C-alpha positions as MATLAB code, in Angstrom:
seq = 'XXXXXXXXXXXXXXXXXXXXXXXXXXXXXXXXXXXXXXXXXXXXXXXXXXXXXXXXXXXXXXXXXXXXXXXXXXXXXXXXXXXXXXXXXXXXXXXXXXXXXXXXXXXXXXXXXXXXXXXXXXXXXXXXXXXXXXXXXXXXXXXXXXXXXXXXXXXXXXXXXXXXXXXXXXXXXXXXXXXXXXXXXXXXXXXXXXXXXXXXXXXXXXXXXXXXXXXXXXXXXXXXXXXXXXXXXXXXXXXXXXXXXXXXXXXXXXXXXXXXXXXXXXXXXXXXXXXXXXXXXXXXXXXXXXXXXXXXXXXXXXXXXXXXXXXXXXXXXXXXXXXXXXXXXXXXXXXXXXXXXXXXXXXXXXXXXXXXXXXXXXXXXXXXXXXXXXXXXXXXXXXXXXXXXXXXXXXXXXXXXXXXXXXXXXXXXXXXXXXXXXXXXXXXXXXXXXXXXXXXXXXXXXXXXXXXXXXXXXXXXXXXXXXXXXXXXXXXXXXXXXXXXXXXXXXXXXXXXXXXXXXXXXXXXXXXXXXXXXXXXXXXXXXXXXXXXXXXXXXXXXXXXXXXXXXXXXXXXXXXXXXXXXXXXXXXXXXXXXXXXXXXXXXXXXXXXXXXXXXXXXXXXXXXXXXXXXXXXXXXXXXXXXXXXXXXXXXXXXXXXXXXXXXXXXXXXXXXXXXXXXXXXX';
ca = [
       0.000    0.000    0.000;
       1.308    3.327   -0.791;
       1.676    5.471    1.970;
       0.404    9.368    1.619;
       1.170   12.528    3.158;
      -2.419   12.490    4.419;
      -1.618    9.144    6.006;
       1.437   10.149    7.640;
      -0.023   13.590    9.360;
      -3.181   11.166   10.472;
      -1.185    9.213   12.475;
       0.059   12.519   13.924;
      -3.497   12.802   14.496;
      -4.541    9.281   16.025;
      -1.369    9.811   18.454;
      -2.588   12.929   19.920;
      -6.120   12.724   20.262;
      -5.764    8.794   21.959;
      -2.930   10.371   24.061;
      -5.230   13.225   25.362;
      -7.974   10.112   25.958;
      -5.999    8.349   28.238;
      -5.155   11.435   30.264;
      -8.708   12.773   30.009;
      -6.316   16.028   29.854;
      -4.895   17.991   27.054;
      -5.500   20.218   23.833;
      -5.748   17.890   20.768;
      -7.118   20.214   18.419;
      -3.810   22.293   17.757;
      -2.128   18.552   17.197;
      -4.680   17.703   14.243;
      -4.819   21.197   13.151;
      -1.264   21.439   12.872;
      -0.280   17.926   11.310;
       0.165   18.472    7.657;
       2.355   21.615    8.155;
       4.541   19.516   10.388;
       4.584   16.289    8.098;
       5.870   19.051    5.448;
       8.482   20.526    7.598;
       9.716   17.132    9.369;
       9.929   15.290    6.529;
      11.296   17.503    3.652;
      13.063   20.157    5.650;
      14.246   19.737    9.337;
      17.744   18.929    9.738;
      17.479   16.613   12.828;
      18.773   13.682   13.929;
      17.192   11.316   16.443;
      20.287    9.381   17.763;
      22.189   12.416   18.586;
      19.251   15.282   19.896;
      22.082   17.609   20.761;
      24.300   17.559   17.711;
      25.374   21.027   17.357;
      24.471   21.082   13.224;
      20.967   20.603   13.794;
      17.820   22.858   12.671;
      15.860   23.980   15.639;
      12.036   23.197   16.061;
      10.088   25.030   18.713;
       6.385   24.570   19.591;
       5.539   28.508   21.011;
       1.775   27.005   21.253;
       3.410   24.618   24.076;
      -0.055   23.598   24.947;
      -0.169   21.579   21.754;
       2.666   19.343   22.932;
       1.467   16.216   21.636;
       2.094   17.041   17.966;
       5.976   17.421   19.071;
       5.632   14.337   21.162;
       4.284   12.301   18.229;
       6.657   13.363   15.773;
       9.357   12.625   18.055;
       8.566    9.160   18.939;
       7.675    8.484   14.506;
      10.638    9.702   13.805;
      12.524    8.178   15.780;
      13.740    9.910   19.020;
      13.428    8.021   22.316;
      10.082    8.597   22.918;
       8.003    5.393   22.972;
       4.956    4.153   23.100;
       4.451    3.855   26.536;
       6.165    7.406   27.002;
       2.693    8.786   24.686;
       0.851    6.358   26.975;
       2.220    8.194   29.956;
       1.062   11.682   28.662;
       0.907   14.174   31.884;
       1.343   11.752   33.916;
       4.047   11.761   36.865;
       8.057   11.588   35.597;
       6.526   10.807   32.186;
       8.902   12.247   28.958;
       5.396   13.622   28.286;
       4.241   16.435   30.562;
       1.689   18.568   29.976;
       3.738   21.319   27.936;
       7.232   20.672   26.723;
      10.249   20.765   28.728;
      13.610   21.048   28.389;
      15.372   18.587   29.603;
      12.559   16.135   29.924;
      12.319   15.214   26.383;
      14.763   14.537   23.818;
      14.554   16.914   21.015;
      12.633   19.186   23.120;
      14.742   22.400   22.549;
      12.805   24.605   24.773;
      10.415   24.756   27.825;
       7.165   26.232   26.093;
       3.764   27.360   27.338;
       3.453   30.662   28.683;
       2.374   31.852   25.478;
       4.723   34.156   23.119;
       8.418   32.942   24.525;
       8.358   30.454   22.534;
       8.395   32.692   19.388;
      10.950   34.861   21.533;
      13.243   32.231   22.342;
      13.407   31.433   18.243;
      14.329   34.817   17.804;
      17.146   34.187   19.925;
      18.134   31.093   18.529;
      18.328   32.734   15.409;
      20.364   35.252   16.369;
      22.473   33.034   18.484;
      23.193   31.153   14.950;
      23.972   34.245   12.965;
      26.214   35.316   15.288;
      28.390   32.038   15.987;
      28.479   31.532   12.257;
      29.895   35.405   12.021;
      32.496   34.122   14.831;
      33.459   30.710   13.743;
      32.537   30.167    9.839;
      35.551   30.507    7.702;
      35.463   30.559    3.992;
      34.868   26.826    2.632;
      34.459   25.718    6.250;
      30.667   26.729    6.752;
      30.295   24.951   10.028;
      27.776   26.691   11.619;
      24.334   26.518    8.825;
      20.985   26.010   10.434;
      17.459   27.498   10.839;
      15.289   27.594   13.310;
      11.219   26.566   12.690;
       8.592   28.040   15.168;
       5.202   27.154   15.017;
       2.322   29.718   16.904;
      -1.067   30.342   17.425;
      -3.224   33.108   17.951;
      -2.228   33.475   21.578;
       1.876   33.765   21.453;
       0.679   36.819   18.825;
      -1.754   38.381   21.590;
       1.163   38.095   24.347;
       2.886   41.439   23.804;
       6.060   39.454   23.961;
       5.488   38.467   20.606;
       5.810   42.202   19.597;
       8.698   43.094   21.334;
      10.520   40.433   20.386;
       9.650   39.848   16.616;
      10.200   43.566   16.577;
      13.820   43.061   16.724;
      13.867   39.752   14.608;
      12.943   42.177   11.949;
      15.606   44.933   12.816;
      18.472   42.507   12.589;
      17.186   40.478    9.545;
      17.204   37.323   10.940;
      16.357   35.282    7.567;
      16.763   31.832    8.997;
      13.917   32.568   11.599;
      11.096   30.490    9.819;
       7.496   31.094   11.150;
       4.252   28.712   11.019;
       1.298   30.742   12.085;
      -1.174   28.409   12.894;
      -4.779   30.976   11.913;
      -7.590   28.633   13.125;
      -9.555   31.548   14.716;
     -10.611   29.569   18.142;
      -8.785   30.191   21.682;
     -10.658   28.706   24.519;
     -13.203   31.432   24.733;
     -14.327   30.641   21.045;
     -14.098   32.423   18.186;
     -11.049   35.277   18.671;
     -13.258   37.730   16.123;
     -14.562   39.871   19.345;
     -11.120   40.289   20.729;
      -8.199   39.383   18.236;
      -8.961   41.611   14.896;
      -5.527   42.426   14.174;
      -4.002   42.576   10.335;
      -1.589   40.138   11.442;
       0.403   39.618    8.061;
       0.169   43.444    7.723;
       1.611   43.778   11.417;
       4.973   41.253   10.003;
       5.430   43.185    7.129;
       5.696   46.264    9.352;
       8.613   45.039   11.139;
      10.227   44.096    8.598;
       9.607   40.320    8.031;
       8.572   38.424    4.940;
       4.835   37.004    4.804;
       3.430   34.366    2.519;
      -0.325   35.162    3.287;
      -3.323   32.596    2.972;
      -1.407   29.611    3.371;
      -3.594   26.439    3.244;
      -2.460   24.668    6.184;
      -4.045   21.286    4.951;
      -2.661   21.215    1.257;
       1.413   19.826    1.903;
       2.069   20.869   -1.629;
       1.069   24.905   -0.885;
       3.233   24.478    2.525;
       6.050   23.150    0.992;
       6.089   26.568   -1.485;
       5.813   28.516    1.310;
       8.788   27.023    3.336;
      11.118   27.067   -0.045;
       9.771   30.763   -0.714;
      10.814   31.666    3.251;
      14.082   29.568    2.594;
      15.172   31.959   -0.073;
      15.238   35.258    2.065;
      18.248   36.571    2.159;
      17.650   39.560    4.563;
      14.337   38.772    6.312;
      12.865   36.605    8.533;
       9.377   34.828    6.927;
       6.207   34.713    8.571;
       3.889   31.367    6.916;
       0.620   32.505    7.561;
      -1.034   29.081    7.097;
      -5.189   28.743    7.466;
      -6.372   25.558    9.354;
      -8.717   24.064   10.892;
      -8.564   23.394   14.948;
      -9.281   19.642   15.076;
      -8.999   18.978   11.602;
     -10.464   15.345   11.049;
     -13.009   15.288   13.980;
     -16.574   15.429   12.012;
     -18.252   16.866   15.430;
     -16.080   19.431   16.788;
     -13.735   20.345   14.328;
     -13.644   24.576   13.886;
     -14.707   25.027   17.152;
     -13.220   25.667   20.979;
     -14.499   21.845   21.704;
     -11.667   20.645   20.916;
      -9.275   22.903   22.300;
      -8.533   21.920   25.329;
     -10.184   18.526   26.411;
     -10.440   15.264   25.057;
     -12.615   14.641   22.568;
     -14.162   11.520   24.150;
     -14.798    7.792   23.186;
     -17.590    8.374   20.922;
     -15.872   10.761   19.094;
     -12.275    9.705   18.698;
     -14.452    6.471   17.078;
     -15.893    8.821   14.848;
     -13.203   10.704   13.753;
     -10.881    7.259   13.209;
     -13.607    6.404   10.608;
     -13.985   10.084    9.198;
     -10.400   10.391    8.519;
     -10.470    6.588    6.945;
      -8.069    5.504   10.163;
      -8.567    1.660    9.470;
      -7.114    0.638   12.902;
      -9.456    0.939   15.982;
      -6.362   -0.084   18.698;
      -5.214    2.952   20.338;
      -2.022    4.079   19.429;
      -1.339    1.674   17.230;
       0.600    2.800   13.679;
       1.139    0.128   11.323;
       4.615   -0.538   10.204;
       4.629    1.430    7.180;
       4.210    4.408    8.236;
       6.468    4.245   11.213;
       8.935    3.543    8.442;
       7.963    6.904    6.035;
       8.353    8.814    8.834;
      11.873    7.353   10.445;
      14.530   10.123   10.226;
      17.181    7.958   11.809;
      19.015    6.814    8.879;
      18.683   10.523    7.404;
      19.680   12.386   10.553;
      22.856    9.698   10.744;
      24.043   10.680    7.495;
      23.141   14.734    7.906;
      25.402   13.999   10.889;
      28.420   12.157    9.860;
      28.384   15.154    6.472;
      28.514   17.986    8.937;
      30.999   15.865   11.312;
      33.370   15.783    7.933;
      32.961   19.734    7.534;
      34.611   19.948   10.923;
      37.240   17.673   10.658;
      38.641   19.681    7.443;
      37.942   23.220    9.484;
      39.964   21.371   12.512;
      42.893   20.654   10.620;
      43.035   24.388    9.309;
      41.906   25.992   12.138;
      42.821   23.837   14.680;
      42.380   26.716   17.454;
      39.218   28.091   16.559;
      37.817   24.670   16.923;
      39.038   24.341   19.794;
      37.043   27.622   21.210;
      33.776   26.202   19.309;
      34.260   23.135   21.207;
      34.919   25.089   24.064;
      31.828   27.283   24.083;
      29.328   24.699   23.288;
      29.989   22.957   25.859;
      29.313   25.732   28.105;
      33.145   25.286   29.794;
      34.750   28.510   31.603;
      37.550   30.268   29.662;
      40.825   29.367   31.750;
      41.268   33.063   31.152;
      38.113   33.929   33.684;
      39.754   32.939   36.927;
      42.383   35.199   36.720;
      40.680   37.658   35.138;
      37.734   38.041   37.818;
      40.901   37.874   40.390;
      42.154   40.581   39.413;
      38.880   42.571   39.693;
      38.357   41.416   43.088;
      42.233   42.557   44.578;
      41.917   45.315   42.324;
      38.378   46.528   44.459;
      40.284   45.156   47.350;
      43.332   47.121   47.127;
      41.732   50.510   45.914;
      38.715   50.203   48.554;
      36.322   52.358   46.285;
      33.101   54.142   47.190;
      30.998   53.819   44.298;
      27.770   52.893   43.759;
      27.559   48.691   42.855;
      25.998   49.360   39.837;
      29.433   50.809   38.885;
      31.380   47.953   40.563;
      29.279   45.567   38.694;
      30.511   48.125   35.359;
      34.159   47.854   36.190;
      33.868   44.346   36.567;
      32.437   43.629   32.986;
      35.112   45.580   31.872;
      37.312   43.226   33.491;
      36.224   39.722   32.456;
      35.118   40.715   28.821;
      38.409   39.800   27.248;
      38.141   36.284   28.663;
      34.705   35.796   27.873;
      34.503   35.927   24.434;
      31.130   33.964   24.638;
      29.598   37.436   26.752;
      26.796   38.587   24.720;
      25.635   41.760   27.011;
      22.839   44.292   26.314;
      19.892   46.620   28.161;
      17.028   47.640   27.848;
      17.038   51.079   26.276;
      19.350   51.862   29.834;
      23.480   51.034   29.274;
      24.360   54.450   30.728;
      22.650   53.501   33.777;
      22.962   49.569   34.017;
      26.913   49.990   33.416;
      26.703   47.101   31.347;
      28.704   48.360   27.983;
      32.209   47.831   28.100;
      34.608   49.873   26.051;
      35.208   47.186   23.375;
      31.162   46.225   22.916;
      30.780   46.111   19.141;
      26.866   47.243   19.064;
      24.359   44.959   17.317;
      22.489   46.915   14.870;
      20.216   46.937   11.959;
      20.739   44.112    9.613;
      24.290   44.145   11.841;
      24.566   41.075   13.969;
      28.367   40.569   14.291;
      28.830   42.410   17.470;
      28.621   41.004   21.696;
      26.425   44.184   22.745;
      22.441   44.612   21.965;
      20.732   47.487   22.684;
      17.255   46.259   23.163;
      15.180   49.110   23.348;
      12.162   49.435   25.587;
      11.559   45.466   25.827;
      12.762   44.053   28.938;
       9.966   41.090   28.817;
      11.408   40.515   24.996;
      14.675   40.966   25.974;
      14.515   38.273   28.805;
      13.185   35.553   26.477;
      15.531   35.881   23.916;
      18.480   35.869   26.030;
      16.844   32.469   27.271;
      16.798   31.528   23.196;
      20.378   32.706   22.750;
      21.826   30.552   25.636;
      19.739   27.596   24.326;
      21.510   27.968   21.108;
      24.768   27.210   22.827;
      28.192   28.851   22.272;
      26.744   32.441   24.183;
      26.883   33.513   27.926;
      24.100   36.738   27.432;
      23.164   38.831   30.314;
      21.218   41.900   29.851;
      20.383   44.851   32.490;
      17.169   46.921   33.506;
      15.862   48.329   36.481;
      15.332   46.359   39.243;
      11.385   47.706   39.595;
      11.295   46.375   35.593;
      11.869   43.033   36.653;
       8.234   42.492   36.491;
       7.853   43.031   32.935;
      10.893   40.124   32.749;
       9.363   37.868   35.266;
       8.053   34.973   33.572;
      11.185   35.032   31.036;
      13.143   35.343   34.328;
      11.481   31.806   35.438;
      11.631   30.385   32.595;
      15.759   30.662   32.935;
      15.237   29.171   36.298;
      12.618   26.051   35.616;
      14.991   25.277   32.211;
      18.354   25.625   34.513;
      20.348   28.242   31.998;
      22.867   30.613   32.408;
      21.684   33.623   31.929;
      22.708   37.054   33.692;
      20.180   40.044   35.119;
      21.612   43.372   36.163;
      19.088   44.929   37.877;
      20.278   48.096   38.792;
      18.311   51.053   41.352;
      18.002   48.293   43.527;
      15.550   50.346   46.688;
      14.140   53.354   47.694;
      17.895   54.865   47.629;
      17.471   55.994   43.847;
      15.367   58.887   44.919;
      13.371   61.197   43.771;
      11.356   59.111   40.877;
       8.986   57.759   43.271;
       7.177   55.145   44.219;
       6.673   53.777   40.085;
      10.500   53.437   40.679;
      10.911   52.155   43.968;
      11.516   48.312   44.073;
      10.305   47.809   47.293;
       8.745   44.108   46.698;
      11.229   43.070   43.805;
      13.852   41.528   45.664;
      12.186   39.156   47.860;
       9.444   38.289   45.413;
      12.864   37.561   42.822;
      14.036   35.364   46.397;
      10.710   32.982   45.681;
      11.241   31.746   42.126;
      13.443   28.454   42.674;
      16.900   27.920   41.611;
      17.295   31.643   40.671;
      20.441   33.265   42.833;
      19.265   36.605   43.723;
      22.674   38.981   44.603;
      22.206   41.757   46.321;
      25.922   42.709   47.231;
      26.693   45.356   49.766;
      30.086   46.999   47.860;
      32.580   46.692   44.801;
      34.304   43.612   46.024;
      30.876   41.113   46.964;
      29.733   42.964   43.661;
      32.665   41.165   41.759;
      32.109   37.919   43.669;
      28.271   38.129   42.361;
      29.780   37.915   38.670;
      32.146   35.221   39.374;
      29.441   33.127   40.877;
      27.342   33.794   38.016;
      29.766   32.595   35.339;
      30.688   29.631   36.961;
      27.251   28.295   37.193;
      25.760   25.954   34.827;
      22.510   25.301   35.480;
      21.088   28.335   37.379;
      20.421   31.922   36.265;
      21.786   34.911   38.313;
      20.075   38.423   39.288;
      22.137   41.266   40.532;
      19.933   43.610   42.067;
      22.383   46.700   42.503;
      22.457   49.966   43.890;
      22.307   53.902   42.655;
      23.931   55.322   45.296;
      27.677   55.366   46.621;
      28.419   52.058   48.679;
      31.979   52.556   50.922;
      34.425   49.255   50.684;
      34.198   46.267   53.826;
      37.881   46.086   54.161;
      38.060   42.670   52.405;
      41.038   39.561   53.870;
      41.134   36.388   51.901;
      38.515   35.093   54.734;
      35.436   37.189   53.671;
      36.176   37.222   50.169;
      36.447   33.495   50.680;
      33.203   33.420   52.693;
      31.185   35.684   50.756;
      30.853   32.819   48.088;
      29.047   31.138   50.231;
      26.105   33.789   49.984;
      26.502   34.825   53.470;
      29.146   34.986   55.969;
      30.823   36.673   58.958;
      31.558   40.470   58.141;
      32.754   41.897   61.212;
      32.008   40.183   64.482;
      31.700   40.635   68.047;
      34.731   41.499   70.232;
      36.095   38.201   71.160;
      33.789   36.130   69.201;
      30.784   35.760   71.753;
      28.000   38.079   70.290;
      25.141   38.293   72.144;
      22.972   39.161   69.033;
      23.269   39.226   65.362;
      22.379   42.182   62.614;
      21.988   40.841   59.302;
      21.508   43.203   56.283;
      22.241   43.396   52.348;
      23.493   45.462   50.028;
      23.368   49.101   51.028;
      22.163   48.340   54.550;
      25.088   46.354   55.098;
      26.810   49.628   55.665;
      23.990   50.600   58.369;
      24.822   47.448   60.325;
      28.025   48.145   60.850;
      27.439   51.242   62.116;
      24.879   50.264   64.428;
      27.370   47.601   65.990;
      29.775   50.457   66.593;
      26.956   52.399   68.204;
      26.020   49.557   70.381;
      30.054   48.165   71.251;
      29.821   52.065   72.534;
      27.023   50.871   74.815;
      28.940   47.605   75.690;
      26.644   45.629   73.712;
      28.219   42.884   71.282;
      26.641   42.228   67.653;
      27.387   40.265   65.021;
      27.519   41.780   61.491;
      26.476   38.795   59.189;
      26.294   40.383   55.449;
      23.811   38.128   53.183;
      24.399   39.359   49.424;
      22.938   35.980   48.598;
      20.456   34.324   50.363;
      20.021   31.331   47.687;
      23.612   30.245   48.266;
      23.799   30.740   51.794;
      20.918   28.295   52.347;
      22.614   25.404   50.275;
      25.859   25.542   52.526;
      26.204   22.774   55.117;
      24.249   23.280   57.917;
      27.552   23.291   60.406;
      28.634   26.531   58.234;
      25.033   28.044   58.501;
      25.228   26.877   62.013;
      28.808   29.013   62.128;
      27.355   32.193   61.199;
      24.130   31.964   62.665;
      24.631   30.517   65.482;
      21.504   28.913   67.142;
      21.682   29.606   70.394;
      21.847   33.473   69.345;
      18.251   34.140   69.075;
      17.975   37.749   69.327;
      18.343   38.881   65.750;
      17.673   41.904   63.513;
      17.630   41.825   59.804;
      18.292   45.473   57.718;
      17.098   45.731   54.117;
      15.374   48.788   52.295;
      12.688   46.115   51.077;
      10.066   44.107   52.351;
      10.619   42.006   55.457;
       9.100   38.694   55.392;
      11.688   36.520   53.882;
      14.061   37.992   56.811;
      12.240   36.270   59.117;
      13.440   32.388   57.753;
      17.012   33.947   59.634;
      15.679   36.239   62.535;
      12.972   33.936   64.172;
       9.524   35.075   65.101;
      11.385   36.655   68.413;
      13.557   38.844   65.963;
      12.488   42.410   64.332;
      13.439   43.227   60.514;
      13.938   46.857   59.449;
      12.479   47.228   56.159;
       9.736   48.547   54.303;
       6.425   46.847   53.912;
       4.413   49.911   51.665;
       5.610   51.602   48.770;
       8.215   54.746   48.831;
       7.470   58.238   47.986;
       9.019   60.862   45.702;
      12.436   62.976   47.985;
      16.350   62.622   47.795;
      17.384   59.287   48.823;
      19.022   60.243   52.416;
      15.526   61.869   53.170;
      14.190   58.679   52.347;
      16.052   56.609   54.480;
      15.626   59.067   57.321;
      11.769   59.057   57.060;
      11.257   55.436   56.439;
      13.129   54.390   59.651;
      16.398   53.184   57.905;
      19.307   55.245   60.440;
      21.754   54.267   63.050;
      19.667   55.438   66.013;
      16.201   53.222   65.020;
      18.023   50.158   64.318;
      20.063   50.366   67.571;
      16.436   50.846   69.327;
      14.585   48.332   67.551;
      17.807   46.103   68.874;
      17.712   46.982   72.342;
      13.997   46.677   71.960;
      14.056   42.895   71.218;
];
């Protein structure tokens, strides 16, 4: 029997609707909508190879409209990847290869967690640049070793999410022509019909920023879909928007077209019906006959696309033996051997010249340092460099249709800007970190979790860190932003109090590999600790001794960060005055502190010191995991007002004299 395309996207079809069946969970209308555009792409495009998911050749596939995973899912598992059976049996269920939206990590050929609608798209457009940029580095001429595209497919709600816009924006300022976009146009979102609240000109909308649209795309007919992707293929200077018409559930005679079968199973009676509708011969649930499975196995293909590539960079070895070396190097996400005594230098540099500067400065003059040995930094802001400190003299700026530089000036899109660092360090090869206010970290939020559910390296600088920038107000004011940041799991949060815990922040943050990093730094002038080997030793560990008690024995313990560090230490001096013995415990990160041993936690705060006061110009609950419920917290638990920053402080409690009486009051 001779197997057809239609054949081959119906068992796309059978897969997902049976697999949302058994779970009595899931969205199997985007699946069946979507199948003949994927067939298409999989089969006569993608660059993939299921043996070897992370082969650094490979085209990059990313399902924005997450909530359709099982369409990735059962491509995976027909063409070959290992994904079983069983695993599409085990469909949102617990430790299954098949949650609910796709993961990284969790799936092989997965290249992205999706869901939150929109990031998808924006991680692409990071991808994409991520690719144009290593192949600017690395590609010589005859040795084109880095070649690949990346393939997004959307729906209507990653183009609502105004992460779409910020991001695509950009995709179209730097001409990112190997960005290739399936918009799936079915007109249905769970509420129904999208006329009454999505009436955008959406191809119109592409062209404005710059992309290429093939318009009225019918998603169902393989041979139009193929003519679109060869017509987006061909761009030279833009990246292509497929604008491709289907229909949500395409194949189910009952609720096809409508928000039925969006997001729940279609049921018994109905996946029957649609089996015989679509002239799906085999009533056994997830069963594919032989045939097909082999039409759609891409081992054999990916094996040779492989072993071709593999023989590009054996020839660019031999003639460029060192570069290869670095591209080895970078993929693999290793340290330069350069960084360690690079960032040492920084730190005895801070140590020996004791500066007073604000750490959003520090954090500046750090950059500077490391950049030579990083040549994987990719650094940027949002629209705010001069302020952020995060442009070092030698940035080469990205610009338009200009992507061979290490410094991007986002403009106003810190949400955008967030995601497609997440795509760029997905790529491989890149180390990006990009800076913004601290209060702006709420436009970045979800990006900013994202980094921290997928484990990637990616660097905030969050600079204005508290009420000490002044006279902007309360719209400027983080007063919630650090803690809430302190919540999201297996972010480090770095809030250090002066130029030399500043530089230890940026170590730390290079050196991880599965965990982003926030520095949340300050406006104002921060004086130096007066640094030994000891604290800069001990301030890796997040938190740590800074100046104790007079013979060791403290009766009580002030903890603080970042600027209020300073305020500590004065309010020991106040209270040694008094003969009363502190502790000064600075906590620049709370994150790392808390995974130390607990004889070292034990070490600095000491259990059998219970009376405790925490200082930090931000809200106080958190504090309370270190004070007790018999400690006090200085801090700030409503928002700031408009007034130079000392007035500030003064008004709002944060001063030598109330923290010594809120001490003595305990």
């Amino acid at each position: 029997m001779t197997v057809t395309r239609t054949d081959l996207a119906n068992a796309i079809r059978v897969l997902s609707m049976d697999a949302v069946e058994k779970a009595n969970s899931g969205h199997p209308g985007m699946p069946m909508g979507m199948a003949d555009i994927a067939e298409v792409l999989w089969n006569d495009f993608l660059v993939h190879n299921p043996a070897n998911p992370h082969w650094s050749g490979r085209d990059r596939f990313l399902l924005s409209n997450g909530h359709g995973s099982m369409l990735q899912y059962a491509l995976l598992h027909l063409t070959g990847y290992d994904v079983s059976v069983d695993d599409l049996k085990s469909f949102r269920q617990w430790h299954s290869k098949t949650p609910g939206h796709p993961e990284y990590r969790d799936t092989p050929g997965v290249e992205t967690t999706t869901g939150p609608l929109g990031q998808g798209l924006a991680n692409g457009v990071g991808m994409a640049l991520a690719e144009r940029m290593l192949e600017g580095q690395f590609n010589r001429p005859g040795h084109e070793i880095v070649n690949n595209y990346t393939y997004v497919f959307l729906g209507d709600g990653c183009l609502m999410e105004g992460v779409s816009h910020e991001a695509c924006s950009l995709a179209g300022v730097w001409g990112l022509n190997k960005l290739i976009c399936f918009y799936d146009d079915n007109d249905i979102s769970i509420d129904g019909h999208v006329d009454n609240w999505f009436g955008d000109d959406t191809p119109a909308r592409f062209e404005a920023y710059g992309w290429h649209v093939v318009r009225k795309v019918d998603g169902h007919d393989a041979a139009a879909v193929k003519q679109a992707i060869i017509e987006a293929r061909s761009q030279t200077a833009k990246p292509t928007l497929i604008c491709c018409k289907t229909v949500i559930g395409q194949g189910s005679p009952n609720k096809a077209g409508s928000h039925d079968v969006h997001g729940s199973a279609l049921g018994a009676a109905e996946v029957a019906a649609t089996r015989k509708h679509l002239g799906w011969q085999y009533e056994e649930s997830f069963f594919v006959p032989q045939d097909i499975y082999q039409s759609w196995d891409a081992k054999a293909k990916g094996k040779a696309a492989e072993s071709a590539w593999q023989e590009k960079f054996a020839a660019y070895q031999a003639a460029f033996p060192q570069e290869a070396a670095e591209f080895e190097r970078r993929l693999a996400g290793k340290t330069s051997p350069a960084f360690d005594a690079a960032i040492a230098k920084v730190i005895a540099d801070f140590r020996s010249e004791a500066p007073k500067i604000a750490t959003r400065v520090a954090s500046g003059k750090t950059i500077q340092g490391i950049a030579a040995a990083l040549p994987e930094f990719i650094g940027g802001s949002a629209d705010l460099s001069p302020s952020n400190n995060t442009r070092w003299k030698e940035a080469v700026d990205l610009g338009k249709h200009k992507v061979d530089g290490n410094y991007i000036h986002y403009g106003v899109r810190e949400f955008g800007m967030s995601a497609i660092m997440n795509g760029v360090n997905l790529y491989g090869g890149f180390l990006p970190f990009g800076g913004t206010f601290l209060i702006f970290s709420d436009y970045s939020r979800n990006a900013i979790r994202m980094s921290a559910l997928m484990g990637l390296r990616v660097v905030y600088v969050m600079t204005h860190d508290s009420i000490g920038l002044g006279e902007d107000g309360p719209t400027h004011q983080p007063i919630e932003q650090v803690n809430s940041l302190r919540l999201i799991p297996n972010l480090h949060v770095w809030r250090p109090a002066d130029a030399v815990e500043t530089a230890i922040a940026w170590e730390s943050a290079v050196k991880q590999e599965r965990t982003p990093s926030l520095l949340a730094l300050s406006r104002q002038n921060l004086p130096a600790l007066g640094h030994d080997d000891a604290s800069v030793a001990a301030a890796r560990r997040g938190g740590y001794v800074l100046k104790d008690a007079a013979g060791g024995k403290p009766a009580g313990i002030l903890l603080a960060s970042g600027s209020e560090v300073e305020l500590a230490l004065a309010a020991q001096a106040k209270l040694a005055e008094q003969g009363i013995a502190v502790r000064v415990v600075s906590m620049p990160c709370l994150e790392l502190f808390d995974a130390q041993d607990a004889a070292y936690r034990e070490s600095v705060l000491p259990a059998a010191v219970s009376k405790r006061l925490a200082v930090e110009a931000g809200t106080t609950g958190l504090w309370y995991k270190y004070v007790g419920l018999q400690g006090t917290v200085v801090g700030i638990d409503h928002f700031g007002a408009s007034a130079p920053a000392p007035v500030l402080f003064e008004k709002f409690g944060f001063t030598v004299d109330n923290v010594v009486a809120r001490y003595q009051a305990l």
